[in-house]
GROMACS .gro file of C-alpha atoms in nm:
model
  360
    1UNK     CA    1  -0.111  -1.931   1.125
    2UNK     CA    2  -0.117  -1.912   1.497
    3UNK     CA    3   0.244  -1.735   1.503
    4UNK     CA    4   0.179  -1.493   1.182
    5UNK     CA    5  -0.005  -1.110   1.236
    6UNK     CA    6  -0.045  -0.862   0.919
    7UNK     CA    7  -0.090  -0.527   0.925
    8UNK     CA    8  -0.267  -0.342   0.669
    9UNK     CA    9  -0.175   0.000   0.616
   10UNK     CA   10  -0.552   0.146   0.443
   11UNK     CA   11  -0.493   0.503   0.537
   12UNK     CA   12  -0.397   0.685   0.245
   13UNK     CA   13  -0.584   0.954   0.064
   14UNK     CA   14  -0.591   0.817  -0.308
   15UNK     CA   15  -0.571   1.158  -0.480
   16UNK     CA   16  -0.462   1.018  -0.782
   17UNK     CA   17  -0.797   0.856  -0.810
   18UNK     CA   18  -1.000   1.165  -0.751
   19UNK     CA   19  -1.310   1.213  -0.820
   20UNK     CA   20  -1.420   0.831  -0.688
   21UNK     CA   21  -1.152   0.854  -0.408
   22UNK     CA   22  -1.313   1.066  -0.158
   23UNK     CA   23  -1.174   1.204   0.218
   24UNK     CA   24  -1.403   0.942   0.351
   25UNK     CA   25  -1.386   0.716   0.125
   26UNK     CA   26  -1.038   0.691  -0.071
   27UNK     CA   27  -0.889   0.430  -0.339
   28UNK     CA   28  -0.822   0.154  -0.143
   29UNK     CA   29  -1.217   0.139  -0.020
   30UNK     CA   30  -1.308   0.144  -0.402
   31UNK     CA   31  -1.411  -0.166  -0.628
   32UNK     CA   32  -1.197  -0.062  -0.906
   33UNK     CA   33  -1.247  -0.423  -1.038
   34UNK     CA   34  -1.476  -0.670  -0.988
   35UNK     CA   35  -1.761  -0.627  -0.669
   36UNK     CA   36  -1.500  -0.554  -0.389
   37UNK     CA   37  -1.279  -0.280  -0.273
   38UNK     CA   38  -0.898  -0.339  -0.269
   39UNK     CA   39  -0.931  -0.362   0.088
   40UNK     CA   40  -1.180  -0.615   0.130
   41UNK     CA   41  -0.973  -0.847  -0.138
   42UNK     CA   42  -0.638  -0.762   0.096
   43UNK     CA   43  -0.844  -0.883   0.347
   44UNK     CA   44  -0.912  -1.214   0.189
   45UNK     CA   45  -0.553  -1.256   0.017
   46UNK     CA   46  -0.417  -1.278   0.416
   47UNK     CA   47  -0.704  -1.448   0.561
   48UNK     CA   48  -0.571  -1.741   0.355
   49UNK     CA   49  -0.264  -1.748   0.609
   50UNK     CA   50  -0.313  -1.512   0.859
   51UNK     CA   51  -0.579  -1.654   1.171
   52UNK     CA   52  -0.853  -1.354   1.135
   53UNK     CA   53  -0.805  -1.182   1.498
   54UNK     CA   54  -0.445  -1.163   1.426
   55UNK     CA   55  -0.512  -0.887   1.111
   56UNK     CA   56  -0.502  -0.563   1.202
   57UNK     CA   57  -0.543  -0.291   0.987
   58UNK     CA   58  -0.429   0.071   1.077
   59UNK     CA   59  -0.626   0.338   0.910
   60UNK     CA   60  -0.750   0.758   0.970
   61UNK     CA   61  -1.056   0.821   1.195
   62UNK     CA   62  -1.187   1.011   0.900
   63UNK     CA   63  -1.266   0.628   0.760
   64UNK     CA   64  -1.413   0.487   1.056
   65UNK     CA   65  -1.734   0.421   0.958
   66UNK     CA   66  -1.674   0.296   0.532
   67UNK     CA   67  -1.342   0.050   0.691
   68UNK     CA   68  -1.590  -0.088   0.990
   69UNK     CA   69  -1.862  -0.165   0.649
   70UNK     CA   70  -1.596  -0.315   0.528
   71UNK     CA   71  -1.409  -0.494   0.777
   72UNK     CA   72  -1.677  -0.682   0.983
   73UNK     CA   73  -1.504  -1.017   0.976
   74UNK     CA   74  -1.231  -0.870   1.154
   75UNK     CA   75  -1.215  -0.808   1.540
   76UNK     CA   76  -1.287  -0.364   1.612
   77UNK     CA   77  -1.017  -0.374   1.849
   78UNK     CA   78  -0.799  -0.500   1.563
   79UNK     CA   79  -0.928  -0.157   1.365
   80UNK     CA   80  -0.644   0.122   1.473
   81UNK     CA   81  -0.755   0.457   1.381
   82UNK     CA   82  -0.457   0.719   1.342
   83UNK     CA   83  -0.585   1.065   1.494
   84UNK     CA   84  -0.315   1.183   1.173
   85UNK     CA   85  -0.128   1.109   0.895
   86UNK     CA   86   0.230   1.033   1.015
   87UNK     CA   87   0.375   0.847   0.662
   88UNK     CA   88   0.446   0.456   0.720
   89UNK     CA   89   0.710   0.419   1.038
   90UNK     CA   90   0.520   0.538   1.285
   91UNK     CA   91   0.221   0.335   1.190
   92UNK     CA   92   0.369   0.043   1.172
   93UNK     CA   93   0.539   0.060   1.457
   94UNK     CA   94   0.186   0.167   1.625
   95UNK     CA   95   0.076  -0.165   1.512
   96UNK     CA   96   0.417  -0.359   1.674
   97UNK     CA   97   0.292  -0.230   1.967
   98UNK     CA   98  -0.039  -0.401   1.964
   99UNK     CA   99   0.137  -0.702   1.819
  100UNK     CA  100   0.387  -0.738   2.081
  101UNK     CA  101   0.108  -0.786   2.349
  102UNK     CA  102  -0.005  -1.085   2.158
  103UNK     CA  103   0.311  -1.234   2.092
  104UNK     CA  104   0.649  -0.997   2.139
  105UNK     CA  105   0.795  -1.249   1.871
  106UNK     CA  106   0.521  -1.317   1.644
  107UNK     CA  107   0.562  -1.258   1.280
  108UNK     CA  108   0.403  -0.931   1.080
  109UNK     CA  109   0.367  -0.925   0.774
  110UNK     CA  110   0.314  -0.522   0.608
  111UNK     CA  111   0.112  -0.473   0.378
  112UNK     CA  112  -0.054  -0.166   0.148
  113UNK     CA  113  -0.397  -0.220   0.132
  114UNK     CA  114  -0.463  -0.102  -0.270
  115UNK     CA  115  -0.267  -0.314  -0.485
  116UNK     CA  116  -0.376  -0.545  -0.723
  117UNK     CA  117  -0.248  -0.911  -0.690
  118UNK     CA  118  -0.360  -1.191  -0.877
  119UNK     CA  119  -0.157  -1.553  -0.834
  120UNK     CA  120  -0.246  -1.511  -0.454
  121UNK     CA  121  -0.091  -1.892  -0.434
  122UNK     CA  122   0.239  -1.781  -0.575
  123UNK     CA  123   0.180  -1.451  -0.338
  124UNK     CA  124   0.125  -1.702  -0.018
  125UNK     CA  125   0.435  -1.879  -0.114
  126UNK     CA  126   0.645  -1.560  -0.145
  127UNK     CA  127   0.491  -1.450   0.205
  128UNK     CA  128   0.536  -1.737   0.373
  129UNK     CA  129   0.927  -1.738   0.231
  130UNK     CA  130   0.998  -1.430   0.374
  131UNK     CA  131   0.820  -1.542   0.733
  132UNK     CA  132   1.042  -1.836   0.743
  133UNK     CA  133   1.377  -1.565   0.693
  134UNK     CA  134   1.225  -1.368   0.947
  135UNK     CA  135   1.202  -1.589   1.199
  136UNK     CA  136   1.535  -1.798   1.137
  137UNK     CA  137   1.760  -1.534   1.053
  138UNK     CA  138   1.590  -1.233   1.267
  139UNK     CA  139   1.575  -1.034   0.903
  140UNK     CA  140   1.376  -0.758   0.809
  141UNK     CA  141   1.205  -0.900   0.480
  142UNK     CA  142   1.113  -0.695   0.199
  143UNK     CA  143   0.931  -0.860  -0.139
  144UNK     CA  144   1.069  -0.703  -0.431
  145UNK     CA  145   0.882  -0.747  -0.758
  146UNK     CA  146   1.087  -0.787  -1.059
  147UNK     CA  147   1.109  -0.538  -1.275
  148UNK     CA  148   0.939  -0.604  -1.646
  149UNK     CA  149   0.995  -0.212  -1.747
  150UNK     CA  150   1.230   0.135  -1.643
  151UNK     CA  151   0.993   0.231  -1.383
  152UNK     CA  152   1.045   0.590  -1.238
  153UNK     CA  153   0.751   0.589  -0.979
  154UNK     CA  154   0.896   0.350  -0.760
  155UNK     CA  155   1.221   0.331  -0.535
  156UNK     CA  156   1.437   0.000  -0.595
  157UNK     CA  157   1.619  -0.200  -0.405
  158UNK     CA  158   1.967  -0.363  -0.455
  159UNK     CA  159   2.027  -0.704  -0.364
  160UNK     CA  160   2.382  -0.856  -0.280
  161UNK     CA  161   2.440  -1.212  -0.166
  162UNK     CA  162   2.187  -1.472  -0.303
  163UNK     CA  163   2.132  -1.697   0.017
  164UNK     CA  164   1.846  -1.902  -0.167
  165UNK     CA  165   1.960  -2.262  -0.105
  166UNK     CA  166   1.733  -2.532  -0.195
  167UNK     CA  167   1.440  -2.294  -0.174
  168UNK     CA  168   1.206  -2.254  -0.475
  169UNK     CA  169   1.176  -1.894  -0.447
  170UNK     CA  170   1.503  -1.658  -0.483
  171UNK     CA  171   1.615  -1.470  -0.184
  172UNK     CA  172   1.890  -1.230  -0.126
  173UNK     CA  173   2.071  -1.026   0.104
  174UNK     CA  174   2.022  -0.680   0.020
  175UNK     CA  175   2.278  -0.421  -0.018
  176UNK     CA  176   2.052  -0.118   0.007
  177UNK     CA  177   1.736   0.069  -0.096
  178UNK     CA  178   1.756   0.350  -0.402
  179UNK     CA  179   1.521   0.613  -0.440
  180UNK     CA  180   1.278   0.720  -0.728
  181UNK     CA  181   1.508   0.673  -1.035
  182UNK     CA  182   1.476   0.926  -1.375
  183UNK     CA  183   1.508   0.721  -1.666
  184UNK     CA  184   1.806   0.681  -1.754
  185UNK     CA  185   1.935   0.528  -1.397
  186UNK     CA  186   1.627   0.295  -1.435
  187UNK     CA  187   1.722   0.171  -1.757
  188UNK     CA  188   2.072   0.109  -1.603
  189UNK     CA  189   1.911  -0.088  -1.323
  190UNK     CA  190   1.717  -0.352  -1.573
  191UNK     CA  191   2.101  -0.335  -1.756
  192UNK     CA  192   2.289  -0.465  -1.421
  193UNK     CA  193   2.053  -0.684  -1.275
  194UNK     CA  194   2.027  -0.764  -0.905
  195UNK     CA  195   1.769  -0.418  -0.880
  196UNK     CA  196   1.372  -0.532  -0.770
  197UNK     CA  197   1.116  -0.239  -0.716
  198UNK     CA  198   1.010  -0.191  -0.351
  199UNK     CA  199   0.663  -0.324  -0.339
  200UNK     CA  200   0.601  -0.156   0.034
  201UNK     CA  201   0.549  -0.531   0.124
  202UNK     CA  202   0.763  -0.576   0.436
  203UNK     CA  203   0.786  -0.913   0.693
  204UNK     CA  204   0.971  -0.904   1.044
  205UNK     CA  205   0.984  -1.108   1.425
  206UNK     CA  206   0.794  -0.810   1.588
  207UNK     CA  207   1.081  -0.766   1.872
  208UNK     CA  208   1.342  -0.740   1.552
  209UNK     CA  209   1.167  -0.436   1.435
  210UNK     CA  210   1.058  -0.275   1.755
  211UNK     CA  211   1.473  -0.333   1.850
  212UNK     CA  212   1.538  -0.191   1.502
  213UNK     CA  213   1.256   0.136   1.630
  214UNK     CA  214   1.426   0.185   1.921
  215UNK     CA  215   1.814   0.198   1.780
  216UNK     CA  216   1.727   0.390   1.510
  217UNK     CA  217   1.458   0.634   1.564
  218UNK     CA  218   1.487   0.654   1.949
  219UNK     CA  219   1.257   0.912   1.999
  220UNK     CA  220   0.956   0.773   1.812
  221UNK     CA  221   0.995   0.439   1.983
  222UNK     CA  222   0.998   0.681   2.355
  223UNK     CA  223   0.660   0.829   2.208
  224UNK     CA  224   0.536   0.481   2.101
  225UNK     CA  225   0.612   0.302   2.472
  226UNK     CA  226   0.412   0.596   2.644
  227UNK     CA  227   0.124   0.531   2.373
  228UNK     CA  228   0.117   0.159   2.437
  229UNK     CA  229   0.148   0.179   2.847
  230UNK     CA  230  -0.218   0.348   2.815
  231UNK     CA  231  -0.354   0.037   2.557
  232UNK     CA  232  -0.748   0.004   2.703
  233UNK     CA  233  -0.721   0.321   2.950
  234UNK     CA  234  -0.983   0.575   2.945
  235UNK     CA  235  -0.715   0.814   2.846
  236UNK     CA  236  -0.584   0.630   2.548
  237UNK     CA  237  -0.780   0.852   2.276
  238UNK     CA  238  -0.613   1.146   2.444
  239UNK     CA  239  -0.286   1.009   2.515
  240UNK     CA  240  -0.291   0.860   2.136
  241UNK     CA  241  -0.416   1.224   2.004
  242UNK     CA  242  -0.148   1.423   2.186
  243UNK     CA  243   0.163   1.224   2.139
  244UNK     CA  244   0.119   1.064   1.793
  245UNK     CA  245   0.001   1.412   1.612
  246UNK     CA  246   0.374   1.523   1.774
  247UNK     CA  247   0.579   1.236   1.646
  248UNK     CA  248   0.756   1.295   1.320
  249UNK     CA  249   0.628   1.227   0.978
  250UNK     CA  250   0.895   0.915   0.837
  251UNK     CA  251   0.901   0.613   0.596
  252UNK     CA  252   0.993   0.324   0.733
  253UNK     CA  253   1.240   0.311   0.450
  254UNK     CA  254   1.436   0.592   0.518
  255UNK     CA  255   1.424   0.542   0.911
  256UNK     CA  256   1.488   0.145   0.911
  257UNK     CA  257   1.561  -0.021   0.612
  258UNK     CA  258   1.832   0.240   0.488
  259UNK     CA  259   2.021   0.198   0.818
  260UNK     CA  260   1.986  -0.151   0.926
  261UNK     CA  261   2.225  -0.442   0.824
  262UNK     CA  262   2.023  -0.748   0.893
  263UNK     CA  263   1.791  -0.679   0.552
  264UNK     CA  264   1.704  -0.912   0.316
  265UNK     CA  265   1.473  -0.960   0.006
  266UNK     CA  266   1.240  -1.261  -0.160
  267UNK     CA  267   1.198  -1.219  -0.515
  268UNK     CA  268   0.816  -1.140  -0.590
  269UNK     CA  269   0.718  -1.268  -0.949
  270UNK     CA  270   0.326  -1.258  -0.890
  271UNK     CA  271   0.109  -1.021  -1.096
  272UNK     CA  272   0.177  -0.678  -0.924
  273UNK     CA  273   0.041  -0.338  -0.994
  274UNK     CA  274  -0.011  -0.039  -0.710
  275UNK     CA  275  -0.272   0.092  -0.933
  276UNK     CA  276  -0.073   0.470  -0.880
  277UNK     CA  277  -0.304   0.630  -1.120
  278UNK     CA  278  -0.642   0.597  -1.323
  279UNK     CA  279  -0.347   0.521  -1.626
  280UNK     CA  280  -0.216   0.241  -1.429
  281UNK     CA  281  -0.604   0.093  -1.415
  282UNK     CA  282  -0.630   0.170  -1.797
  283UNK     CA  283  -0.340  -0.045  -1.848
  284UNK     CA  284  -0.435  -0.349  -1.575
  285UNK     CA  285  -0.781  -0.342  -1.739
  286UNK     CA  286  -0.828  -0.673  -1.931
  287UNK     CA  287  -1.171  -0.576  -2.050
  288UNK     CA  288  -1.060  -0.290  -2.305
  289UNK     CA  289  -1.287  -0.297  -2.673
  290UNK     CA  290  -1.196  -0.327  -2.991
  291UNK     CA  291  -1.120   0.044  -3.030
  292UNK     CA  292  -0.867  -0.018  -2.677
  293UNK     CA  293  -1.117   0.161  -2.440
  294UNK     CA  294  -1.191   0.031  -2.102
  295UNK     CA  295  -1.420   0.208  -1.842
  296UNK     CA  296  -1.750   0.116  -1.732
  297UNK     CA  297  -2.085   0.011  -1.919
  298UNK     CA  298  -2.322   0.322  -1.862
  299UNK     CA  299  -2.096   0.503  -2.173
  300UNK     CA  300  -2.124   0.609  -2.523
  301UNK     CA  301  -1.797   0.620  -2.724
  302UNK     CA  302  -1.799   0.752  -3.099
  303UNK     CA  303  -1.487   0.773  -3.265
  304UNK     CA  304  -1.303   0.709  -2.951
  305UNK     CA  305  -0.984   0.514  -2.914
  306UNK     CA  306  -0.741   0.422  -2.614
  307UNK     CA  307  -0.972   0.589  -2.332
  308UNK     CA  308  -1.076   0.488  -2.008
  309UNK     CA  309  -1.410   0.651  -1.948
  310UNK     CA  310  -1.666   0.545  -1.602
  311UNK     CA  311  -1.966   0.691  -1.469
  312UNK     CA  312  -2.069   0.643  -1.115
  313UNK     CA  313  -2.464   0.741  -1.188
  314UNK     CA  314  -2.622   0.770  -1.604
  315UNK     CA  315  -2.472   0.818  -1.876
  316UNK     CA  316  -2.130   0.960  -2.021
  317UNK     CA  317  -2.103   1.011  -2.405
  318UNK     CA  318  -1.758   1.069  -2.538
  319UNK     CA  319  -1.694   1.181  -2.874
  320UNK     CA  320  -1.381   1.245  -3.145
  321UNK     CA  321  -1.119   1.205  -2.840
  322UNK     CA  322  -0.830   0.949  -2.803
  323UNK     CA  323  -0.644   0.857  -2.507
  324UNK     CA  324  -0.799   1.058  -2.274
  325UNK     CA  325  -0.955   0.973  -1.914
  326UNK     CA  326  -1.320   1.039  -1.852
  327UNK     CA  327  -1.478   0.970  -1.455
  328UNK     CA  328  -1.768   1.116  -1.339
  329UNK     CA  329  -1.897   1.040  -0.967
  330UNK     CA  330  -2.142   1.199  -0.812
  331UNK     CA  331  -2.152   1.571  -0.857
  332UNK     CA  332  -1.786   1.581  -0.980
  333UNK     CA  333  -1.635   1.484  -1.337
  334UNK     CA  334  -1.276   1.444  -1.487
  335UNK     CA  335  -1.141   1.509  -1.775
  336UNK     CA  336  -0.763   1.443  -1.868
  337UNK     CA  337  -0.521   1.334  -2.110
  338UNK     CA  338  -0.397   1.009  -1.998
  339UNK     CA  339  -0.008   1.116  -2.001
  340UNK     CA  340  -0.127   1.342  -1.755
  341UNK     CA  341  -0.287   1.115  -1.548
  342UNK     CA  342  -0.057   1.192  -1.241
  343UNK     CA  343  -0.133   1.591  -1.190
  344UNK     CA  344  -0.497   1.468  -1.073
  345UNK     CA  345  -0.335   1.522  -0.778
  346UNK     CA  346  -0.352   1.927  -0.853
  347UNK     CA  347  -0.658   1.893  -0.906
  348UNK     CA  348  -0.729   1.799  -0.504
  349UNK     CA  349  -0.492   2.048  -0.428
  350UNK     CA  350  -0.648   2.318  -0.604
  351UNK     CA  351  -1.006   2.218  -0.453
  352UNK     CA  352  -0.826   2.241  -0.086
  353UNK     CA  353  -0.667   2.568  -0.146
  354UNK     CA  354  -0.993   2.729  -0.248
  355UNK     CA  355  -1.194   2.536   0.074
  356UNK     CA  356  -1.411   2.309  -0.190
  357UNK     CA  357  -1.421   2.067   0.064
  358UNK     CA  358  -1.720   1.951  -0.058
  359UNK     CA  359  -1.574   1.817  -0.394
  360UNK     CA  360  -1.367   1.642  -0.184
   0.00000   0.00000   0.00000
């Protein structure tokens, strides 16, 4: 435990899940199901493995105050606060850089901080596989879930050599990351075999992916050394708030994994789900009636069918409709068609565009 850090990326905006995903308080700070957020159950999934002062969890200032609520068991100097939005390379290699004064060759583990997991001992297994690769091999890890379905919302990657040995779980060398698929090249995927959606779940000896930083997006890794020489200086929050707002915006897909050779995969085959969309929660949700609604209690449903309907405060009464999305929180309500579930994005858009901040 001693030897293994995680990161937990938690900054994202949720849009999808407008109107309960808030600037201040977005998806991944929402109990979606059961009493805690996704964080705080991200939180416990590591702290299974992972020594609690060696999680960190990288997130926007914006969410200072709801991630301190709900990170108390962690250390605040473990709490990185991103002055912006710079996509996932940059903030994970903020997060090396803490790392790396711990222990240069300690082993992170990535994580998102909103999916859903269940068979968290299957999950620790698959982790702690793709640790042991990490350190013995000096890999980059990813944990690629098996595809059950033609997914097009997620990139894929394509394993080659299978280098699993006597281990339990299947591991592979990987021959190199795909993007978003339509259709059609999904379907070929499942066809072929040897394709595993990216989960964003990523392992790696923190030197390996700092060296991997530095040969492949040299300029980043320059703006992350000057960052980390003024760690616990007066200056930091300036230093931090003038260089990283400069640095460019990157996935640490397209700026590492696409480029580097010493990649590999473990198989994932625990209960997944990113929970993209209010559709995606629809279709995790166990609890649905006998007419195939799910939602909350505080509802009233005549002659409705296939719906996912919550309210936040009172009551919501939905009548005559099928397969739609209902949510009301607060002083703002939804109302969708569940094939459109994924333009609730335009929705937020809309509200910024017009300066309805305070909708959002």
């Amino acid at each position: 435990m001693q030897n293994i850090y995680t990161l937990i990326m938690a900054g994202g905006s949720g849009t999808r899940f407008w109107p309960r995903s808030k600037t201040r308080k977005p998806k991944q700070y929402l109990n979606i199901f059961g009493e805690d957020s996704l964080l705080e159950d991200t939180i416990k999934r590591f702290s299974s493995f992972t020594a609690e002062e060696n999680i960190y969890i990288v997130s926007s200032a914006a969410q200072a105050e709801v991630l301190e609520k709900q990170a108390t068991m962690l250390p605040k100097k473990n709490l990185i606060y991103e002055p912006i939005g710079r996509n996932t390379l940059p903030c994970i290699g903020l997060a090396a850089m803490y790392a790396e004064q711990e222990n240069k060759d300690g082993i992170m583990v990535v994580s998102p901080s909103d999916h859903l997991i269940t068979n968290t001992e299957l999950f620790k297994d698959t982790v702690l596989a793709a640790t042991k690769i990490a350190d013995e091999r000096d890999g980059i890890v990813t944990i690629g879930i098996s595809p059950t379905y033609p997914a097009t919302g997620y990139g894929y990657v394509k394993t080659a050599d299978n280098i699993t040995g006597d281990e339990k779980i299947p591991q592979f060398k990987v021959e190199r990351f795909v993007e978003k698929p339509d259709e059609a090249t999904a379907t070929s995927y499942l066809e072929q075999g040897g394709f595993y959606w990216n989960s964003g779940l990523f392992v790696f000896k923190v030197s390996v992916f700092l060296d991997a930083v530095e040969k492949f997006a040299p300029s980043l890794y320059a703006d992350l050394r000057k960052i980390q020489a003024d760690f616990g200086n007066p200056t930091y929050p300036q230093t931090l708030d003038t260089i990283y707002r400069a640095v460019e915006s990157i996935s640490v897909d397209y700026g590492i994994m696409e480029h580097a050779d010493n990649i590999y995969l473990v198989e994932g085959n625990f209960d997944w789900n990113d929970l993209g969309s209010w559709e995606s929660v629809y279709l995790t949700d166990d609890k649905k009636d006998e007419n195939g609604n799910a939602g909350s209690q505080e509802t009233v449903l005549v002659d409705t069918k296939n719906s996912y309907v919550y309210s936040d405060k009172g009551l919501v009464a939905v009548v005559g409709l099928e397969d739609v999305i209902v949510v009301q929180d607060g002083n703002t309500t939804l109302v969708c068609k569940r094939d459109r579930a994924e333009d609730v994005k335009k929705v937020v858009d809309q509200l910024k565009a017009k300066n309805r901040d305070g909708y959002l």
